[in-house]
mmCIF file of N, CA and C in Angstrom:
data_model
loop_
_atom_site.group_PDB
_atom_site.id
_atom_site.type_symbol
_atom_site.label_atom_id
_atom_site.label_comp_id
_atom_site.label_asym_id
_atom_site.label_seq_id
_atom_site.Cartn_x
_atom_site.Cartn_y
_atom_site.Cartn_z
ATOM 1 N N SER A 1 0.897 -1.478 -0.287
ATOM 2 C CA SER A 1 0.192 0.043 -0.398
ATOM 3 C C SER A 1 0.744 1.243 -0.396
ATOM 4 N N PRO A 2 0.751 2.279 -0.837
ATOM 5 C CA PRO A 2 1.582 3.431 -0.887
ATOM 6 C C PRO A 2 1.036 4.216 0.294
ATOM 7 N N LEU A 3 0.673 3.880 1.615
ATOM 8 C CA LEU A 3 0.876 4.495 3.023
ATOM 9 C C LEU A 3 2.539 3.889 4.204
ATOM 10 N N LYS A 4 1.843 2.398 3.347
ATOM 11 C CA LYS A 4 3.270 2.050 4.407
ATOM 12 C C LYS A 4 4.623 2.230 3.574
ATOM 13 N N VAL A 5 4.930 2.681 2.698
ATOM 14 C CA VAL A 5 6.087 2.911 2.328
ATOM 15 C C VAL A 5 6.129 4.587 1.865
ATOM 16 N N SER A 6 5.490 4.995 1.900
ATOM 17 C CA SER A 6 5.854 6.522 1.892
ATOM 18 C C SER A 6 5.615 6.943 0.711
ATOM 19 N N LEU A 7 5.181 6.062 -0.792
ATOM 20 C CA LEU A 7 4.680 6.052 -1.974
ATOM 21 C C LEU A 7 3.907 7.119 -2.431
ATOM 22 N N SER A 8 3.898 7.829 -3.675
ATOM 23 C CA SER A 8 2.653 8.458 -4.326
ATOM 24 C C SER A 8 1.782 6.927 -4.964
ATOM 25 N N LYS A 9 0.186 7.317 -4.237
ATOM 26 C CA LYS A 9 -0.615 6.693 -5.409
ATOM 27 C C LYS A 9 0.149 6.194 -6.943
ATOM 28 N N SER A 10 0.493 7.175 -7.281
ATOM 29 C CA SER A 10 0.570 6.737 -8.274
ATOM 30 C C SER A 10 1.611 6.415 -9.066
ATOM 31 N N THR A 11 2.833 6.507 -8.074
ATOM 32 C CA THR A 11 4.256 5.705 -8.331
ATOM 33 C C THR A 11 3.959 4.242 -8.144
ATOM 34 N N VAL A 12 2.650 3.730 -7.446
ATOM 35 C CA VAL A 12 2.451 2.751 -7.192
ATOM 36 C C VAL A 12 1.895 1.739 -8.231
ATOM 37 N N VAL A 13 1.277 2.345 -8.768
ATOM 38 C CA VAL A 13 0.601 2.269 -10.040
ATOM 39 C C VAL A 13 0.850 2.021 -10.912
ATOM 40 N N GLN A 14 2.366 2.959 -11.272
ATOM 41 C CA GLN A 14 3.205 2.829 -12.389
ATOM 42 C C GLN A 14 4.328 1.152 -11.936
ATOM 43 N N TRP A 15 4.697 0.817 -10.670
ATOM 44 C CA TRP A 15 5.290 0.018 -10.634
ATOM 45 C C TRP A 15 4.505 -1.203 -10.784
ATOM 46 N N TYR A 16 3.362 -1.371 -10.214
ATOM 47 C CA TYR A 16 2.726 -2.577 -10.309
ATOM 48 C C TYR A 16 2.164 -2.722 -11.902
ATOM 49 N N GLN A 17 2.168 -1.525 -13.295
ATOM 50 C CA GLN A 17 1.836 -2.443 -14.270
ATOM 51 C C GLN A 17 3.188 -2.569 -14.757
ATOM 52 N N TYR A 18 3.799 -1.931 -13.908
ATOM 53 C CA TYR A 18 5.629 -2.581 -14.496
ATOM 54 C C TYR A 18 5.712 -3.842 -14.373
ATOM 55 N N MET A 19 5.657 -4.460 -13.350
ATOM 56 C CA MET A 19 5.393 -5.648 -13.418
ATOM 57 C C MET A 19 4.491 -6.832 -13.260
ATOM 58 N N ARG A 20 2.913 -6.181 -14.081
ATOM 59 C CA ARG A 20 2.466 -7.028 -14.878
ATOM 60 C C ARG A 20 3.050 -6.772 -15.656
ATOM 61 N N ASP A 21 3.408 -6.513 -17.219
ATOM 62 C CA ASP A 21 4.244 -6.079 -17.957
ATOM 63 C C ASP A 21 4.957 -6.973 -18.187
ATOM 64 N N ILE A 22 6.260 -7.455 -17.693
ATOM 65 C CA ILE A 22 7.454 -8.022 -16.887
ATOM 66 C C ILE A 22 6.496 -9.352 -17.322
ATOM 67 N N THR A 23 5.815 -9.782 -16.150
ATOM 68 C CA THR A 23 5.198 -11.126 -15.663
ATOM 69 C C THR A 23 4.361 -11.667 -16.984
ATOM 70 N N SER A 24 3.560 -10.467 -17.500
ATOM 71 C CA SER A 24 2.686 -11.048 -18.980
ATOM 72 C C SER A 24 3.876 -11.461 -20.094
ATOM 73 N N ASN A 25 4.701 -10.552 -20.517
ATOM 74 C CA ASN A 25 5.570 -10.559 -21.131
ATOM 75 C C ASN A 25 6.617 -12.351 -21.444
ATOM 76 N N TYR A 26 6.936 -12.308 -20.350
ATOM 77 C CA TYR A 26 7.220 -13.595 -19.824
ATOM 78 C C TYR A 26 6.582 -14.659 -20.172
ATOM 79 N N LEU A 27 4.947 -14.767 -19.657
ATOM 80 C CA LEU A 27 4.225 -15.905 -19.599
ATOM 81 C C LEU A 27 3.573 -16.346 -21.619
ATOM 82 N N LEU A 28 4.089 -14.597 -22.087
ATOM 83 C CA LEU A 28 3.997 -15.340 -23.916
ATOM 84 C C LEU A 28 5.008 -15.580 -24.365
ATOM 85 N N ARG A 29 6.272 -15.414 -24.421
ATOM 86 C CA ARG A 29 7.124 -16.001 -24.332
ATOM 87 C C ARG A 29 7.550 -17.964 -24.191
ATOM 88 N N ASN A 30 6.883 -17.872 -22.401
ATOM 89 C CA ASN A 30 7.440 -18.709 -22.269
ATOM 90 C C ASN A 30 5.896 -19.879 -21.661
ATOM 91 N N PRO A 31 4.978 -20.092 -22.526
ATOM 92 C CA PRO A 31 4.364 -20.628 -22.282
ATOM 93 C C PRO A 31 4.136 -21.693 -21.317
ATOM 94 N N TYR A 32 3.182 -22.250 -20.617
ATOM 95 C CA TYR A 32 2.957 -23.630 -19.829
ATOM 96 C C TYR A 32 2.531 -24.472 -20.409
ATOM 97 N N GLN A 33 2.263 -25.600 -20.304
ATOM 98 C CA GLN A 33 0.959 -27.050 -20.210
ATOM 99 C C GLN A 33 0.816 -26.983 -18.516
ATOM 100 N N ILE A 34 -0.735 -27.418 -18.859
ATOM 101 C CA ILE A 34 -1.230 -28.279 -17.627
ATOM 102 C C ILE A 34 -1.880 -28.821 -17.885
ATOM 103 N N GLY A 35 -2.667 -29.812 -17.019
ATOM 104 C CA GLY A 35 -2.737 -30.885 -17.131
ATOM 105 C C GLY A 35 -2.150 -32.031 -17.022
ATOM 106 N N GLY A 36 -2.119 -33.317 -18.039
ATOM 107 C CA GLY A 36 -1.372 -34.691 -17.817
ATOM 108 C C GLY A 36 -1.962 -35.582 -17.587
ATOM 109 N N LEU A 37 -1.662 -36.942 -17.608
ATOM 110 C CA LEU A 37 -2.024 -38.366 -17.417
ATOM 111 C C LEU A 37 -3.331 -38.157 -15.872
ATOM 112 N N GLY A 38 -4.369 -38.405 -15.894
ATOM 113 C CA GLY A 38 -4.856 -38.323 -14.477
ATOM 114 C C GLY A 38 -5.910 -37.221 -14.177
ATOM 115 N N HIS A 39 -5.317 -35.695 -15.000
ATOM 116 C CA HIS A 39 -6.195 -34.508 -14.770
ATOM 117 C C HIS A 39 -7.561 -34.533 -15.674
ATOM 118 N N ILE A 40 -8.032 -34.226 -15.433
ATOM 119 C CA ILE A 40 -9.264 -33.304 -16.103
ATOM 120 C C ILE A 40 -8.881 -31.730 -16.356
ATOM 121 N N VAL A 41 -8.868 -31.401 -16.938
ATOM 122 C CA VAL A 41 -9.342 -29.755 -17.915
ATOM 123 C C VAL A 41 -9.832 -29.356 -18.111
ATOM 124 N N GLU A 42 -10.789 -28.598 -17.997
ATOM 125 C CA GLU A 42 -11.954 -27.789 -18.372
ATOM 126 C C GLU A 42 -11.717 -26.398 -19.269
ATOM 127 N N ILE A 43 -12.616 -26.868 -20.490
ATOM 128 C CA ILE A 43 -12.409 -25.443 -21.157
ATOM 129 C C ILE A 43 -13.348 -24.850 -21.839
ATOM 130 N N ASP A 44 -12.808 -24.056 -22.094
ATOM 131 C CA ASP A 44 -14.224 -22.732 -22.939
ATOM 132 C C ASP A 44 -13.736 -21.775 -23.254
ATOM 133 N N GLU A 45 -14.687 -20.830 -23.621
ATOM 134 C CA GLU A 45 -14.297 -19.931 -24.026
ATOM 135 C C GLU A 45 -15.653 -18.653 -23.969
ATOM 136 N N SER A 46 -14.810 -16.876 -23.364
ATOM 137 C CA SER A 46 -15.176 -16.537 -22.118
ATOM 138 C C SER A 46 -15.136 -14.927 -23.208
ATOM 139 N N MET A 47 -15.437 -14.138 -23.057
ATOM 140 C CA MET A 47 -15.968 -12.706 -23.745
ATOM 141 C C MET A 47 -15.378 -11.818 -22.886
ATOM 142 N N MET A 48 -14.472 -10.875 -22.881
ATOM 143 C CA MET A 48 -13.498 -9.588 -22.104
ATOM 144 C C MET A 48 -13.381 -8.822 -22.566
ATOM 145 N N CYS A 49 -13.983 -7.605 -22.488
ATOM 146 C CA CYS A 49 -14.031 -6.722 -23.142
ATOM 147 C C CYS A 49 -13.734 -6.787 -24.515
ATOM 148 N N LYS A 50 -15.105 -7.424 -25.205
ATOM 149 C CA LYS A 50 -15.260 -7.201 -26.726
ATOM 150 C C LYS A 50 -14.605 -8.514 -27.383
ATOM 151 N N LEU A 51 -13.890 -8.807 -26.631
ATOM 152 C CA LEU A 51 -12.576 -9.714 -27.534
ATOM 153 C C LEU A 51 -12.658 -11.134 -26.656
ATOM 154 N N LYS A 52 -12.936 -11.931 -27.851
ATOM 155 C CA LYS A 52 -12.927 -13.737 -27.374
ATOM 156 C C LYS A 52 -11.598 -14.294 -26.369
ATOM 157 N N TYR A 53 -11.742 -14.862 -25.424
ATOM 158 C CA TYR A 53 -10.813 -15.060 -25.101
ATOM 159 C C TYR A 53 -10.733 -17.182 -25.136
ATOM 160 N N ASN A 54 -9.936 -17.993 -25.213
ATOM 161 C CA ASN A 54 -10.008 -19.414 -25.003
ATOM 162 C C ASN A 54 -9.540 -19.918 -23.912
ATOM 163 N N GLY A 55 -9.632 -20.526 -22.325
ATOM 164 C CA GLY A 55 -8.893 -21.086 -21.987
ATOM 165 C C GLY A 55 -9.086 -22.072 -20.657
ATOM 166 N N GLY A 56 -8.325 -22.552 -19.844
ATOM 167 C CA GLY A 56 -8.249 -24.105 -19.737
ATOM 168 C C GLY A 56 -8.374 -23.845 -18.012
ATOM 169 N N TRP A 57 -9.059 -24.654 -16.865
ATOM 170 C CA TRP A 57 -8.650 -24.665 -15.744
ATOM 171 C C TRP A 57 -8.154 -26.497 -15.397
ATOM 172 N N ASP A 58 -7.176 -27.410 -14.676
ATOM 173 C CA ASP A 58 -6.674 -28.216 -14.059
ATOM 174 C C ASP A 58 -7.759 -28.150 -12.516
ATOM 175 N N ARG A 59 -8.351 -29.484 -12.958
ATOM 176 C CA ARG A 59 -9.360 -29.483 -11.608
ATOM 177 C C ARG A 59 -8.433 -30.038 -10.420
ATOM 178 N N GLU A 60 -7.689 -30.435 -10.493
ATOM 179 C CA GLU A 60 -6.788 -30.993 -9.609
ATOM 180 C C GLU A 60 -6.039 -30.673 -9.348
ATOM 181 N N ASP A 61 -4.674 -29.438 -10.050
ATOM 182 C CA ASP A 61 -4.173 -28.494 -9.265
ATOM 183 C C ASP A 61 -4.709 -26.835 -8.996
ATOM 184 N N LYS A 62 -5.078 -27.097 -10.299
ATOM 185 C CA LYS A 62 -5.702 -25.507 -10.293
ATOM 186 C C LYS A 62 -5.197 -25.015 -10.999
ATOM 187 N N ASN A 63 -3.863 -25.032 -11.925
ATOM 188 C CA ASN A 63 -3.523 -24.302 -12.575
ATOM 189 C C ASN A 63 -4.063 -23.879 -13.953
ATOM 190 N N ARG A 64 -3.879 -22.492 -14.377
ATOM 191 C CA ARG A 64 -4.801 -21.826 -15.717
ATOM 192 C C ARG A 64 -4.254 -21.295 -16.788
ATOM 193 N N PHE A 65 -4.140 -21.109 -17.886
ATOM 194 C CA PHE A 65 -4.554 -20.882 -19.110
ATOM 195 C C PHE A 65 -5.217 -19.557 -19.764
ATOM 196 N N LEU A 66 -5.199 -18.769 -20.359
ATOM 197 C CA LEU A 66 -6.332 -17.748 -20.631
ATOM 198 C C LEU A 66 -5.431 -17.244 -22.008
ATOM 199 N N VAL A 67 -5.911 -17.692 -23.301
ATOM 200 C CA VAL A 67 -5.376 -16.539 -24.503
ATOM 201 C C VAL A 67 -6.315 -16.192 -25.355
ATOM 202 N N PHE A 68 -6.202 -15.482 -25.883
ATOM 203 C CA PHE A 68 -7.001 -14.463 -27.498
ATOM 204 C C PHE A 68 -6.913 -15.547 -28.197
ATOM 205 N N ALA A 69 -8.098 -16.123 -28.300
ATOM 206 C CA ALA A 69 -8.016 -16.325 -29.988
ATOM 207 C C ALA A 69 -8.947 -15.829 -31.011
ATOM 208 N N PRO A 70 -8.535 -15.840 -32.160
ATOM 209 C CA PRO A 70 -9.316 -14.650 -32.803
ATOM 210 C C PRO A 70 -10.704 -14.682 -33.502
ATOM 211 N N ASP A 71 -11.106 -16.520 -33.532
ATOM 212 C CA ASP A 71 -12.270 -17.078 -33.886
ATOM 213 C C ASP A 71 -12.501 -17.980 -32.802
ATOM 214 N N ARG A 72 -12.891 -18.754 -33.549
ATOM 215 C CA ARG A 72 -14.185 -20.198 -32.341
ATOM 216 C C ARG A 72 -13.504 -21.735 -33.520
ATOM 217 N N ALA A 73 -13.101 -21.373 -34.682
ATOM 218 C CA ALA A 73 -12.788 -22.225 -35.649
ATOM 219 C C ALA A 73 -11.930 -23.254 -34.723
ATOM 220 N N SER A 74 -12.535 -24.941 -35.567
ATOM 221 C CA SER A 74 -11.093 -25.809 -35.018
ATOM 222 C C SER A 74 -9.842 -25.383 -35.170
ATOM 223 N N GLU A 75 -9.372 -24.804 -36.433
ATOM 224 C CA GLU A 75 -8.140 -24.899 -36.785
ATOM 225 C C GLU A 75 -7.590 -24.067 -35.852
ATOM 226 N N THR A 76 -8.166 -23.708 -35.182
ATOM 227 C CA THR A 76 -7.448 -21.859 -34.505
ATOM 228 C C THR A 76 -7.529 -22.557 -32.938
ATOM 229 N N LEU A 77 -8.660 -23.160 -32.426
ATOM 230 C CA LEU A 77 -8.351 -24.015 -31.398
ATOM 231 C C LEU A 77 -7.066 -25.032 -30.484
ATOM 232 N N LEU A 78 -7.462 -25.950 -31.956
ATOM 233 C CA LEU A 78 -6.731 -27.525 -31.697
ATOM 234 C C LEU A 78 -5.606 -26.926 -31.392
ATOM 235 N N PRO A 79 -4.916 -26.309 -31.858
ATOM 236 C CA PRO A 79 -3.454 -25.570 -32.199
ATOM 237 C C PRO A 79 -2.957 -25.614 -30.651
ATOM 238 N N LEU A 80 -3.690 -24.457 -30.111
ATOM 239 C CA LEU A 80 -3.932 -23.767 -28.967
ATOM 240 C C LEU A 80 -4.152 -25.025 -27.774
ATOM 241 N N ILE A 81 -4.764 -25.957 -27.713
ATOM 242 C CA ILE A 81 -4.725 -26.751 -26.826
ATOM 243 C C ILE A 81 -3.917 -27.788 -27.099
ATOM 244 N N LYS A 82 -3.039 -28.106 -28.143
ATOM 245 C CA LYS A 82 -2.315 -28.386 -28.618
ATOM 246 C C LYS A 82 -0.772 -27.617 -27.628
ATOM 247 N N LYS A 83 -0.916 -27.026 -27.477
ATOM 248 C CA LYS A 83 0.064 -25.722 -26.942
ATOM 249 C C LYS A 83 0.198 -25.186 -25.622
ATOM 250 N N PHE A 84 -1.036 -25.826 -25.139
ATOM 251 C CA PHE A 84 -1.533 -25.380 -23.181
ATOM 252 C C PHE A 84 -1.769 -26.963 -22.583
ATOM 253 N N ILE A 85 -1.846 -27.631 -23.190
ATOM 254 C CA ILE A 85 -2.624 -28.543 -22.410
ATOM 255 C C ILE A 85 -2.053 -29.556 -22.750
ATOM 256 N N LYS A 86 -1.326 -30.416 -21.795
ATOM 257 C CA LYS A 86 0.278 -31.580 -21.689
ATOM 258 C C LYS A 86 -0.799 -33.169 -22.454
ATOM 259 N N PRO A 87 -0.088 -33.898 -23.374
ATOM 260 C CA PRO A 87 -0.797 -35.026 -23.970
ATOM 261 C C PRO A 87 -1.459 -35.841 -22.618
ATOM 262 N N GLY A 88 -2.358 -36.928 -23.152
ATOM 263 C CA GLY A 88 -2.605 -38.348 -21.969
ATOM 264 C C GLY A 88 -4.203 -36.805 -21.292
ATOM 265 N N THR A 89 -4.571 -36.060 -21.040
ATOM 266 C CA THR A 89 -5.605 -35.160 -20.275
ATOM 267 C C THR A 89 -6.793 -35.698 -20.656
ATOM 268 N N THR A 90 -7.713 -35.774 -19.758
ATOM 269 C CA THR A 90 -8.885 -35.831 -19.949
ATOM 270 C C THR A 90 -9.675 -34.563 -20.312
ATOM 271 N N ILE A 91 -10.001 -34.152 -20.954
ATOM 272 C CA ILE A 91 -10.370 -32.746 -21.764
ATOM 273 C C ILE A 91 -11.959 -32.423 -21.535
ATOM 274 N N TYR A 92 -13.049 -31.703 -20.672
ATOM 275 C CA TYR A 92 -14.101 -31.239 -20.566
ATOM 276 C C TYR A 92 -14.915 -30.375 -21.511
ATOM 277 N N SER A 93 -15.048 -30.342 -21.982
ATOM 278 C CA SER A 93 -15.803 -28.958 -23.061
ATOM 279 C C SER A 93 -17.092 -28.826 -22.716
ATOM 280 N N ASP A 94 -17.884 -27.770 -23.916
ATOM 281 C CA ASP A 94 -18.789 -27.687 -23.862
ATOM 282 C C ASP A 94 -19.525 -27.323 -24.959
ATOM 283 N N CYS A 95 -19.170 -29.160 -25.590
ATOM 284 C CA CYS A 95 -20.099 -29.743 -26.230
ATOM 285 C C CYS A 95 -19.994 -28.744 -27.757
ATOM 286 N N TRP A 96 -19.272 -27.976 -28.054
ATOM 287 C CA TRP A 96 -18.622 -26.846 -29.448
ATOM 288 C C TRP A 96 -17.918 -27.789 -29.739
ATOM 289 N N SER A 97 -18.721 -27.126 -31.276
ATOM 290 C CA SER A 97 -18.148 -28.600 -32.509
ATOM 291 C C SER A 97 -16.513 -28.361 -33.103
ATOM 292 N N ALA A 98 -16.359 -27.492 -32.696
ATOM 293 C CA ALA A 98 -14.802 -27.250 -33.081
ATOM 294 C C ALA A 98 -13.636 -28.080 -32.159
ATOM 295 N N TYR A 99 -14.211 -28.570 -30.769
ATOM 296 C CA TYR A 99 -13.381 -29.040 -30.456
ATOM 297 C C TYR A 99 -13.824 -30.882 -30.805
ATOM 298 N N ASN A 100 -14.364 -31.271 -31.854
ATOM 299 C CA ASN A 100 -14.356 -32.477 -31.454
ATOM 300 C C ASN A 100 -12.978 -33.145 -32.232
ATOM 301 N N GLY A 101 -12.553 -32.458 -32.652
ATOM 302 C CA GLY A 101 -11.045 -32.709 -32.788
ATOM 303 C C GLY A 101 -10.051 -32.829 -32.068
ATOM 304 N N ILE A 102 -10.410 -33.022 -31.566
ATOM 305 C CA ILE A 102 -9.210 -32.826 -29.716
ATOM 306 C C ILE A 102 -8.450 -34.318 -30.300
ATOM 307 N N THR A 103 -9.561 -35.379 -30.177
ATOM 308 C CA THR A 103 -9.029 -37.108 -30.528
ATOM 309 C C THR A 103 -7.935 -37.056 -31.629
ATOM 310 N N GLN A 104 -7.608 -35.969 -32.480
ATOM 311 C CA GLN A 104 -6.952 -36.553 -33.290
ATOM 312 C C GLN A 104 -5.452 -35.634 -32.976
ATOM 313 N N ILE A 105 -5.434 -35.267 -32.608
ATOM 314 C CA ILE A 105 -4.565 -34.377 -32.862
ATOM 315 C C ILE A 105 -3.444 -35.338 -32.701
ATOM 316 N N ASP A 106 -2.264 -35.161 -33.194
ATOM 317 C CA ASP A 106 -1.261 -36.356 -33.230
ATOM 318 C C ASP A 106 0.130 -35.833 -31.782
ATOM 319 N N VAL A 107 -0.727 -36.796 -30.767
ATOM 320 C CA VAL A 107 0.339 -36.400 -30.258
ATOM 321 C C VAL A 107 0.251 -37.721 -28.692
ATOM 322 N N MET A 108 1.244 -38.044 -28.330
ATOM 323 C CA MET A 108 1.092 -39.061 -27.672
ATOM 324 C C MET A 108 1.289 -39.497 -26.198
ATOM 325 N N PRO A 109 0.863 -39.777 -25.290
ATOM 326 C CA PRO A 109 -0.660 -40.350 -24.897
ATOM 327 C C PRO A 109 -1.639 -39.252 -25.714
ATOM 328 N N LYS A 110 -2.820 -40.142 -26.630
ATOM 329 C CA LYS A 110 -4.128 -38.805 -26.595
ATOM 330 C C LYS A 110 -4.557 -38.570 -25.820
ATOM 331 N N TYR A 111 -5.186 -37.286 -26.441
ATOM 332 C CA TYR A 111 -6.215 -36.783 -25.230
ATOM 333 C C TYR A 111 -7.670 -37.339 -25.551
ATOM 334 N N THR A 112 -8.340 -37.411 -24.373
ATOM 335 C CA THR A 112 -9.611 -38.558 -24.197
ATOM 336 C C THR A 112 -10.434 -36.790 -23.736
ATOM 337 N N LEU A 113 -11.722 -36.900 -24.954
ATOM 338 C CA LEU A 113 -12.362 -35.177 -24.707
ATOM 339 C C LEU A 113 -13.974 -36.085 -23.493
ATOM 340 N N GLU A 114 -14.288 -35.696 -23.461
ATOM 341 C CA GLU A 114 -16.289 -35.985 -22.326
ATOM 342 C C GLU A 114 -16.658 -34.723 -22.754
ATOM 343 N N GLU A 115 -17.132 -34.434 -23.347
ATOM 344 C CA GLU A 115 -17.991 -33.241 -24.062
ATOM 345 C C GLU A 115 -19.155 -33.171 -22.542
ATOM 346 N N CYS A 116 -19.831 -31.936 -22.304
ATOM 347 C CA CYS A 116 -21.118 -31.380 -21.330
ATOM 348 C C CYS A 116 -20.573 -31.901 -20.425
ATOM 349 N N LYS A 117 -19.434 -31.766 -19.595
ATOM 350 C CA LYS A 117 -19.295 -32.456 -18.161
ATOM 351 C C LYS A 117 -18.557 -30.769 -17.543
ATOM 352 N N MET A 118 -19.249 -29.570 -18.444
ATOM 353 C CA MET A 118 -18.413 -28.771 -17.508
ATOM 354 C C MET A 118 -18.959 -28.276 -16.276
ATOM 355 N N THR A 119 -18.111 -27.846 -15.845
ATOM 356 C CA THR A 119 -19.221 -27.178 -14.359
ATOM 357 C C THR A 119 -19.100 -25.657 -14.732
ATOM 358 N N PHE A 120 -20.346 -24.569 -13.417
ATOM 359 C CA PHE A 120 -20.102 -23.534 -14.031
ATOM 360 C C PHE A 120 -20.358 -23.282 -11.952
#
């Protein structure tokens, strides 16, 4: 808090934004994967500030990812799933048809898709 360290509010806000930028730039350059064998990852899309984002969260260890997707086409979403979700993960989706190709992604072990099991 600015009061505890005798800094102006604008200085604290600027440092917060600076640290957030460093963190987000690192995560964009070094994406990590969630899930794996024995893990369930739920995937879904969300609208934020008029932009569409897709993401997922691991039910076991609570790790998450959020990524901008320009559209909801299978050709866009499947590479993102491969990039952010470890092979062998059981994926719960909301039955969106673009997810139907998940089990065909060329990785071993294969992903398992269990549709219509989203929790809200």
